[in-house]
PDB file of C-alpha atoms in Angstrom:
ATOM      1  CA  UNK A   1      15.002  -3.098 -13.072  1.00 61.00           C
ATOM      2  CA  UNK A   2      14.257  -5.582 -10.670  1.00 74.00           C
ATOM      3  CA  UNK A   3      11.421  -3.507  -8.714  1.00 91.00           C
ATOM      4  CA  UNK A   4      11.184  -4.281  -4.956  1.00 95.00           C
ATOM      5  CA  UNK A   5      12.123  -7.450  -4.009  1.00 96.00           C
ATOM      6  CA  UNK A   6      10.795  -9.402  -1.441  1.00 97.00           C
ATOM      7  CA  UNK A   7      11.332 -13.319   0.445  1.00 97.00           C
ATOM      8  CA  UNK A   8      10.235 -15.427   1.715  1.00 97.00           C
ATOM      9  CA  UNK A   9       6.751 -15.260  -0.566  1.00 95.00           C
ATOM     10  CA  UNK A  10       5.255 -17.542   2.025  1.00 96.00           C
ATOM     11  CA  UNK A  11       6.081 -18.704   5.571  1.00 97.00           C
ATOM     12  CA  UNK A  12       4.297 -21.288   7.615  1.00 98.00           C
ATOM     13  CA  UNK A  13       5.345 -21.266  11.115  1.00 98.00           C
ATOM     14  CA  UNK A  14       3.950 -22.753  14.787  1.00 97.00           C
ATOM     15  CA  UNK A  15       2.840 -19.705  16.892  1.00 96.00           C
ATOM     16  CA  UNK A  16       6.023 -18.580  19.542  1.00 97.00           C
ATOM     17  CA  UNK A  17       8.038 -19.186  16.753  1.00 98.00           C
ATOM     18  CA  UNK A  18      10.877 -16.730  15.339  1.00 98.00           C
ATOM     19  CA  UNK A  19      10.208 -15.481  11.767  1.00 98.00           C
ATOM     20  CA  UNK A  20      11.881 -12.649   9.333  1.00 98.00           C
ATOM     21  CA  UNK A  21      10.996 -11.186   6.171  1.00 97.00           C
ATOM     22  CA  UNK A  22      13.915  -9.346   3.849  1.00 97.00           C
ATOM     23  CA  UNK A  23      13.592  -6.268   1.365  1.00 97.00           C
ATOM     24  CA  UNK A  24      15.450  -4.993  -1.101  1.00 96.00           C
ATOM     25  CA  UNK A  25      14.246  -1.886  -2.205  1.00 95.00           C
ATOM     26  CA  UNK A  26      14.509  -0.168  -5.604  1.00 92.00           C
ATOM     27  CA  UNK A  27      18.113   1.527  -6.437  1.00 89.00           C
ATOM     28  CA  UNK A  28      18.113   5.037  -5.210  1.00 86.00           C
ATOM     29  CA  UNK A  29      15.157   4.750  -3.142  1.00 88.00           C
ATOM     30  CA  UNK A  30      15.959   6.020   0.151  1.00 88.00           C
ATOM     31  CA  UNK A  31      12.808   5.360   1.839  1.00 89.00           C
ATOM     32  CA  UNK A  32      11.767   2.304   2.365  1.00 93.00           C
ATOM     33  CA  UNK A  33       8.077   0.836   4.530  1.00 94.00           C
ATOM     34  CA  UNK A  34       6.956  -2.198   5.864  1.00 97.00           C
ATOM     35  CA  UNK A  35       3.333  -1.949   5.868  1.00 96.00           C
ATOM     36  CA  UNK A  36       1.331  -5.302   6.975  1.00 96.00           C
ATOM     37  CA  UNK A  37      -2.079  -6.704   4.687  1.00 95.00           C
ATOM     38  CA  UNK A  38      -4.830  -8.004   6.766  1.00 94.00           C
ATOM     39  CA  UNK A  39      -7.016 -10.348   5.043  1.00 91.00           C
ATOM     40  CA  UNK A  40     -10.202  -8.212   3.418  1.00 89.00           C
ATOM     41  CA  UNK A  41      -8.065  -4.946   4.557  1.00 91.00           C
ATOM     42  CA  UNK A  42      -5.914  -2.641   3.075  1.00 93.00           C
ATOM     43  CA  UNK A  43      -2.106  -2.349   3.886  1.00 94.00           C
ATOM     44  CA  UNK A  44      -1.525  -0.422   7.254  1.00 94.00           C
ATOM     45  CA  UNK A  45       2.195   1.335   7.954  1.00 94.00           C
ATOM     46  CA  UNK A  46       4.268  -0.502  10.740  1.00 96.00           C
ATOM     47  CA  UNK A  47       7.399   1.249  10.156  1.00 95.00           C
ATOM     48  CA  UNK A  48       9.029   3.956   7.488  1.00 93.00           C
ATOM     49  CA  UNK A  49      13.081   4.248   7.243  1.00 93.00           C
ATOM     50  CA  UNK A  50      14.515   7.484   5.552  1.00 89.00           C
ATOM     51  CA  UNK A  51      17.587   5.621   5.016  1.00 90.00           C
ATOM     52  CA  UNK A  52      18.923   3.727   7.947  1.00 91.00           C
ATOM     53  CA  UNK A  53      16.815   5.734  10.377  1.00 92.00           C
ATOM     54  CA  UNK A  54      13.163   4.804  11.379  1.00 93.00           C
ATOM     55  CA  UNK A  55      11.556   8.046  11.043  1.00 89.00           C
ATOM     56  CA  UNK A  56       8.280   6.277  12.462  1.00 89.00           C
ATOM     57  CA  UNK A  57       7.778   3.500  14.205  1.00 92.00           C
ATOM     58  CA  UNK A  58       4.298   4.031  16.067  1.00 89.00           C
ATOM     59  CA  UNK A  59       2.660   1.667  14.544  1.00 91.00           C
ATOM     60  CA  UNK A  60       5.347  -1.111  14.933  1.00 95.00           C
ATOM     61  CA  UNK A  61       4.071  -3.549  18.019  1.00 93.00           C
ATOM     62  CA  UNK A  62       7.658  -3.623  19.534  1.00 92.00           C
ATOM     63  CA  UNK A  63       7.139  -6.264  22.292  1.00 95.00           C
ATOM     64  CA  UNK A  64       7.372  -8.828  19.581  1.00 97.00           C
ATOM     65  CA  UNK A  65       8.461  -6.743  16.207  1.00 97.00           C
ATOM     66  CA  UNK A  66      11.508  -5.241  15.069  1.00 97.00           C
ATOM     67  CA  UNK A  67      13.101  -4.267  11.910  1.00 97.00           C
ATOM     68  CA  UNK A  68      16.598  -2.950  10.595  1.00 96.00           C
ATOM     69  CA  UNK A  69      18.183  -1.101   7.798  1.00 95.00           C
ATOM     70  CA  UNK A  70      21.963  -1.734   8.085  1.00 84.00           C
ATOM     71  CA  UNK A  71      23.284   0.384   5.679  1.00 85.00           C
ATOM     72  CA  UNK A  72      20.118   1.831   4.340  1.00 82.00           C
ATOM     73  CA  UNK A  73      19.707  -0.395   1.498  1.00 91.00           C
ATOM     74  CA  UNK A  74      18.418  -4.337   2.211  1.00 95.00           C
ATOM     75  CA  UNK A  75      15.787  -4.186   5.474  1.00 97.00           C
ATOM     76  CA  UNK A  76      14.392  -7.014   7.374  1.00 97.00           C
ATOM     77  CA  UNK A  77      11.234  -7.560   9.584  1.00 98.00           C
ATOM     78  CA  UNK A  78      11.127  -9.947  12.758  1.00 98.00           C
ATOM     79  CA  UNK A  79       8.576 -11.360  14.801  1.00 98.00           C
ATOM     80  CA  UNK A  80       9.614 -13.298  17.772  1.00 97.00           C
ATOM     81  CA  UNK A  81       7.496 -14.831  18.952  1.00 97.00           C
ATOM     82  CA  UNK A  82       4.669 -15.298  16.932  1.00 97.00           C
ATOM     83  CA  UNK A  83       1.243 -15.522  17.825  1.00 97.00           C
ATOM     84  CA  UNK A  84      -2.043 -16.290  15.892  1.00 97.00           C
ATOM     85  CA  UNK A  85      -2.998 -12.892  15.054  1.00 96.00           C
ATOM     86  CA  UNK A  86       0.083 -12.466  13.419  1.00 97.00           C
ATOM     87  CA  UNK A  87      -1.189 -14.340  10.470  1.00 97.00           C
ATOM     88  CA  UNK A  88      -0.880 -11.553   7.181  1.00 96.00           C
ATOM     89  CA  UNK A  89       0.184 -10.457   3.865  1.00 96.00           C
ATOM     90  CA  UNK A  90       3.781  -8.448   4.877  1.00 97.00           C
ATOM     91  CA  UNK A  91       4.276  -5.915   1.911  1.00 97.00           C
ATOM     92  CA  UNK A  92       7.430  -3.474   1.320  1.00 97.00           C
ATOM     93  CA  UNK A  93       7.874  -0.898  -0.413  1.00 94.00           C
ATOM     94  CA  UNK A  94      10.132   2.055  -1.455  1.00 92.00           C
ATOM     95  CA  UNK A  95      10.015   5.261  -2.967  1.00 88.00           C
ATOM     96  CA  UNK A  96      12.544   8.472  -3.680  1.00 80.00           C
ATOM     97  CA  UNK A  97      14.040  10.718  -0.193  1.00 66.00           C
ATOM     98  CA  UNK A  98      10.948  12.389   1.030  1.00 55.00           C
ATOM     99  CA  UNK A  99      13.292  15.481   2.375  1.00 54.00           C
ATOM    100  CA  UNK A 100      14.026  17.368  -0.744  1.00 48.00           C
ATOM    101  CA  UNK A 101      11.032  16.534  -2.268  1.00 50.00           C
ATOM    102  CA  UNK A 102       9.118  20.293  -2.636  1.00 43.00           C
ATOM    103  CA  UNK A 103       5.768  17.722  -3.487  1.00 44.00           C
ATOM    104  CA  UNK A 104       4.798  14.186  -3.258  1.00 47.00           C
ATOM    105  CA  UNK A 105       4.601  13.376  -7.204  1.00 54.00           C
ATOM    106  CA  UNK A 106       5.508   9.932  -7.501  1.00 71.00           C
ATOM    107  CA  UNK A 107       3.720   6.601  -6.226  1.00 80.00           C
ATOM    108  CA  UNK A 108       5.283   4.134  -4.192  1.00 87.00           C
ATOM    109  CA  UNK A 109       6.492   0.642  -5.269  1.00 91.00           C
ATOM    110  CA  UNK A 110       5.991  -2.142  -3.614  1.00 94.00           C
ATOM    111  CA  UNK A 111       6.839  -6.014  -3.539  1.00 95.00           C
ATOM    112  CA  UNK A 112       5.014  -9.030  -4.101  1.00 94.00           C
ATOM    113  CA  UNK A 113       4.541  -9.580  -0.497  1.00 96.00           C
ATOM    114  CA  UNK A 114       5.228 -12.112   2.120  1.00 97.00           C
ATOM    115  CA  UNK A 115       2.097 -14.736   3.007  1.00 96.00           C
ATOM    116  CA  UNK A 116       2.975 -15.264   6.903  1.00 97.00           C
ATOM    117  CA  UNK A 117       0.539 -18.558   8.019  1.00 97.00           C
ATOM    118  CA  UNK A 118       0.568 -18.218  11.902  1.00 98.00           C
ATOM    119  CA  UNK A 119      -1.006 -21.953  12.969  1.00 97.00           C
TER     120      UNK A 119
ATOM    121  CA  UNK B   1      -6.272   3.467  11.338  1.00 51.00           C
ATOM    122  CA  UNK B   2      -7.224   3.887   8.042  1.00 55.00           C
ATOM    123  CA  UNK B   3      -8.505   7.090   6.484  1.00 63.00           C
ATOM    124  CA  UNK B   4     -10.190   6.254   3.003  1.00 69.00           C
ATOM    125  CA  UNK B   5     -13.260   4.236   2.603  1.00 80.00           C
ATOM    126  CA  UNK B   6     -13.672   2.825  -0.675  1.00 83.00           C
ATOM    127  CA  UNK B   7     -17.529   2.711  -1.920  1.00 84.00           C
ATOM    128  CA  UNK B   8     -18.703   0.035  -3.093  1.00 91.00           C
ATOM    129  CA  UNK B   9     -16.886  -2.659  -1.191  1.00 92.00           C
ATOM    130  CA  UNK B  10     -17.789  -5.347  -4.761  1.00 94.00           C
ATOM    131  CA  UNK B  11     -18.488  -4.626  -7.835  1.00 96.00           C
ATOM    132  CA  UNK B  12     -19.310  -6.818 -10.911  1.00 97.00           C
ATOM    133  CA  UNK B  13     -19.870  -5.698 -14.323  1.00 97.00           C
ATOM    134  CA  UNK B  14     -19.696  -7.380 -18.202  1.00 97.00           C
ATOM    135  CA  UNK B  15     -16.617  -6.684 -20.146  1.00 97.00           C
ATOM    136  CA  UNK B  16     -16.612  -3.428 -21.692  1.00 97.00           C
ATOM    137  CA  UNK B  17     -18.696  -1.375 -19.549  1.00 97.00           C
ATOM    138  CA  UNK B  18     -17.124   1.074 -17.181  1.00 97.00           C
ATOM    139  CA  UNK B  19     -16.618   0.666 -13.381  1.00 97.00           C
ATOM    140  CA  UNK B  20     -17.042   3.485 -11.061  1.00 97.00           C
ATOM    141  CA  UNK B  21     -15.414   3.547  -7.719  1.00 96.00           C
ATOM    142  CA  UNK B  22     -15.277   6.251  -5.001  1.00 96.00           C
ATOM    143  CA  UNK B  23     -13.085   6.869  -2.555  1.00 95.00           C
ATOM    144  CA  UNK B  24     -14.277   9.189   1.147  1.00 95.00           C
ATOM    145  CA  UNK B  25     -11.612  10.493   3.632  1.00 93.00           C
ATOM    146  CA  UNK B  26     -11.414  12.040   6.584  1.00 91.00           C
ATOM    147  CA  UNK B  27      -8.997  14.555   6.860  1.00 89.00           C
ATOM    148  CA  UNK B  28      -7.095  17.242   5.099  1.00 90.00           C
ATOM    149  CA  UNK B  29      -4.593  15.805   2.311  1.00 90.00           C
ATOM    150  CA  UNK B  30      -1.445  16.318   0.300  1.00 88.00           C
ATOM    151  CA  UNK B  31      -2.282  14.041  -2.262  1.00 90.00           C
ATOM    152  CA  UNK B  32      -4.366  10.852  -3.249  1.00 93.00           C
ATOM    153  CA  UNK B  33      -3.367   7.764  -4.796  1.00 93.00           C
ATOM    154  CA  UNK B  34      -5.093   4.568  -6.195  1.00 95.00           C
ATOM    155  CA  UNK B  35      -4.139   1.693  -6.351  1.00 95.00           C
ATOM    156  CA  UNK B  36      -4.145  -1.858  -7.961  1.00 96.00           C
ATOM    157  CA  UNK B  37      -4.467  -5.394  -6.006  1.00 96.00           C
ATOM    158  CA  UNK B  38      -4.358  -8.595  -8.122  1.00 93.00           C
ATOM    159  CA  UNK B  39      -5.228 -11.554  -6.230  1.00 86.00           C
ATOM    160  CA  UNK B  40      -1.790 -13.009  -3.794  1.00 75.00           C
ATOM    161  CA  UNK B  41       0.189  -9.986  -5.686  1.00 82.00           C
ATOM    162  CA  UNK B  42       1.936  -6.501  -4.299  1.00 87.00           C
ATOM    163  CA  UNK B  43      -0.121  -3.013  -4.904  1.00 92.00           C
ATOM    164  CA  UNK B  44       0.835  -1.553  -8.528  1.00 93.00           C
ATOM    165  CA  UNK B  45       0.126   2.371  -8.055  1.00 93.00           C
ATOM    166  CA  UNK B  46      -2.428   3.297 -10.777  1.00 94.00           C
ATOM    167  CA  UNK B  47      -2.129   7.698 -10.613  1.00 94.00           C
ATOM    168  CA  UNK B  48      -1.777  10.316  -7.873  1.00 92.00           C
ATOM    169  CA  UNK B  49      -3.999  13.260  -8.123  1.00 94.00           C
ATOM    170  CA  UNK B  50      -2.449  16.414  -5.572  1.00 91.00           C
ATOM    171  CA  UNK B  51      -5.056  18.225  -3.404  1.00 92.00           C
ATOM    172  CA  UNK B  52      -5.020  21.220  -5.877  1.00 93.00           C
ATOM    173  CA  UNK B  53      -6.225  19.268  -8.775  1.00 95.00           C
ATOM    174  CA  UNK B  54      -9.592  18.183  -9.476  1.00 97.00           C
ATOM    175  CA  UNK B  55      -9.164  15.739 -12.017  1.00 97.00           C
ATOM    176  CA  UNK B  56      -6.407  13.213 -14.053  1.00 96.00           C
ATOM    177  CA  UNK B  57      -6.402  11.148 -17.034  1.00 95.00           C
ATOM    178  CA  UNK B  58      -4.192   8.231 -17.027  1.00 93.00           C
ATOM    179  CA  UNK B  59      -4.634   5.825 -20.254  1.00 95.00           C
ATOM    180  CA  UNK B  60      -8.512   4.498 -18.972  1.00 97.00           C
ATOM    181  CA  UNK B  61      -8.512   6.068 -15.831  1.00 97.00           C
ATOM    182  CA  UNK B  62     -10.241   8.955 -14.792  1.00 98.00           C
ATOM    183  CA  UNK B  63      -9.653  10.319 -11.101  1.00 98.00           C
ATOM    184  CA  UNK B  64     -11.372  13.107  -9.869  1.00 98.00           C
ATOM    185  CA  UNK B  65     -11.064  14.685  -6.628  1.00 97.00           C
ATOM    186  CA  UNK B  66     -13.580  17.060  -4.404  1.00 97.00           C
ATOM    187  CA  UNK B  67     -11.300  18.188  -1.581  1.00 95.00           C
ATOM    188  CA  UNK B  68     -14.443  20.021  -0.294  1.00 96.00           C
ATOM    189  CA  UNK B  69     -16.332  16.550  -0.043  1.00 95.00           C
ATOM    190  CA  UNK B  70     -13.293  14.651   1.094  1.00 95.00           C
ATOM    191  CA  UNK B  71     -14.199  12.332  -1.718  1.00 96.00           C
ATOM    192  CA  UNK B  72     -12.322  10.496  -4.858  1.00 97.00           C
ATOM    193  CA  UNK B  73     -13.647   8.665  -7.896  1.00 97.00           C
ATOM    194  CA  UNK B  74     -12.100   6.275  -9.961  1.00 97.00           C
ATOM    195  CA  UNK B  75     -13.606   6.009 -13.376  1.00 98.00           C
ATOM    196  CA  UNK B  76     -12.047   2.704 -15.814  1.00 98.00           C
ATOM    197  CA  UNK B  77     -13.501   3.169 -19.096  1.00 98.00           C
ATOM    198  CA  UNK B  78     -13.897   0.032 -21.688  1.00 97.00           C
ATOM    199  CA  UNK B  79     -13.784  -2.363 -18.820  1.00 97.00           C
ATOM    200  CA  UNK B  80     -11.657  -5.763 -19.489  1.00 97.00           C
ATOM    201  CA  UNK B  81     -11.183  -9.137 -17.761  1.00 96.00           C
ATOM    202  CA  UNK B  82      -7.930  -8.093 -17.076  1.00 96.00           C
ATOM    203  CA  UNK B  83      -8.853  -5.494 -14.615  1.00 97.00           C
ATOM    204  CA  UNK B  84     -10.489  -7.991 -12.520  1.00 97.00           C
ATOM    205  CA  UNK B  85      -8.419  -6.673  -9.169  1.00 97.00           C
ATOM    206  CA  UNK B  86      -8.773  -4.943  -5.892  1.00 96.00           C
ATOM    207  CA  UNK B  87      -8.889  -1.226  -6.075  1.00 97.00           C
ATOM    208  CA  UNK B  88      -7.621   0.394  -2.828  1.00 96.00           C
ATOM    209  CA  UNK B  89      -7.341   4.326  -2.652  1.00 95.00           C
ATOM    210  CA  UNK B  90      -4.696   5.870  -0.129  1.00 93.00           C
ATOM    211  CA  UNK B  91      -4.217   9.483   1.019  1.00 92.00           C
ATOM    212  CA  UNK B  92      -0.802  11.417   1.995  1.00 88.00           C
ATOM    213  CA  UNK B  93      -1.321  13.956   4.967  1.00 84.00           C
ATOM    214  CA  UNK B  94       1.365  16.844   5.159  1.00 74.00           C
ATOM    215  CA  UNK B  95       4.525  16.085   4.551  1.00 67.00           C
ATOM    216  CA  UNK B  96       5.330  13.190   5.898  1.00 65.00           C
ATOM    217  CA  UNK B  97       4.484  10.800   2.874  1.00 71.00           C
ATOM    218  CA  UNK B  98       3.055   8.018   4.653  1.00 80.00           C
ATOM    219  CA  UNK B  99       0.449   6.389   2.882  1.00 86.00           C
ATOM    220  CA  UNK B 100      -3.176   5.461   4.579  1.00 89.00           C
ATOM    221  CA  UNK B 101      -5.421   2.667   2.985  1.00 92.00           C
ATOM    222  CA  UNK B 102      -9.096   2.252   2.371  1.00 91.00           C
ATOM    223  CA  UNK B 103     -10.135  -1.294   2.864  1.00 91.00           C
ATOM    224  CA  UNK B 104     -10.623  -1.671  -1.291  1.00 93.00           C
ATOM    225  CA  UNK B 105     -13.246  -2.115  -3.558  1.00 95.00           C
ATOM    226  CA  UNK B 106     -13.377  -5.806  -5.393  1.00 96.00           C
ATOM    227  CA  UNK B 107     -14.117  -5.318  -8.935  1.00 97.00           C
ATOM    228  CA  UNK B 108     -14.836  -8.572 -10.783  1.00 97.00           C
ATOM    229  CA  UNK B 109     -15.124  -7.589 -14.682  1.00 97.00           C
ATOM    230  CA  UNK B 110     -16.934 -10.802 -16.652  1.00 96.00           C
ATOM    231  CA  UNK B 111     -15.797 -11.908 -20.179  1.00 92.00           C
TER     232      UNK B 111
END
């Protein structure tokens, strides 16, 4: 098994600049995050998916972000545009439906990330 | 925001020894989880203790939980250079599975 998959594994862009970042989550795994990796932090949540719906999205800054699931498998992650602050590890990961589940048992799996180089 | 607060933020000990690191959060849970950082890599989850169990063994790791102190220890027995990582604990609240981070603890582990 592949585990999550994740590219670009770094990006160097000008600031205004467009930018994606592509997942592929583990088979069967319906749910699917984008969380982003500040330097010295730990991951925060921008969006979850329960398939192809974003189930929440309060974290996402949607002036400039956006993200899709077509299909609920493969997701991607825009910026557009860019800016400085921007700069940050973008991690995905995936784990089994969460409705059906009676109790959270399992861990999550995540990629290898995405270094995104704002300069 | 983020919830848990790892304790301490670096740590540095001799191969071998063990390496202690705790984990404080702030609100009621569903579960815990910890979780391993190598340098420029993903998160590789480690175990998930459930807010109705005090403590799990997982190979080297111990986890313990005190759901009364809001707190979480991670215990890694027979240290080796290979653990050199970040360790980052993150809490589920209710039911809707999203995970919060601590900001990590660095533990270096010497040859």
């Amino acid at each position: 098994e592949a585990g999550v998959v994740q590219s670009p594994r770094y990006k160097i862009i000008e600031k205004k600049q467009p930018v994606a970042f592509w997942c592929n989550p583990i088979s069967g795994h319906n749910t699917l995050y984008w969380y982003r990796q500040n330097l010295g932090q730990g991951p925060e949540l921008l969006i979850r998916y329960e398939n192809e719906e974003a189930v929440d999205d309060s974290q996402l800054p949607k002036d400039r972000f956006s993200a899709e699931r077509l299909k609920g498998v493969d997701s991607t992650l825009k910026i557009q545009p860019a800016e400085l602050g921007d700069s940050a590890v973008y991690l995905c990961a995936s784990s089994l439906p969460a409705r059906g589940r009676t109790s959270a048992s399992e861990g999550y799996t995540f990629g290898s990330g995405t270094r995104l180089t704002v300069v | 925001s983020q919830q848990g607060e790892e304790d301490p933020q670096a740590l540095s000990i001799q191969e071998g020894e063990n390496a202690t690191m705790n984990c404080s959060y702030k609100t009621s849970i569903n579960n815990l989880q910890w979780y391993r950082q190598n340098s420029g890599r993903g998160l590789v989850h480690l175990i998930l203790i459930r807010s109705n169990e005090r403590e799990k063994h997982s190979g080297r790791l111990r986890v313990t939980l005190d759901t009364s102190k809001k707190s979480s220890s991670l215990l890694i027995t027979a240290s080796r250079a290979a653990d050199t990582a970040s360790y980052f604990c993150a809490t589920v609240r209710g039911s809707n599975y999203k995970l919060t981070f601590g900001k990590g603890t660095l533990l270096t582990v010497n040859p």
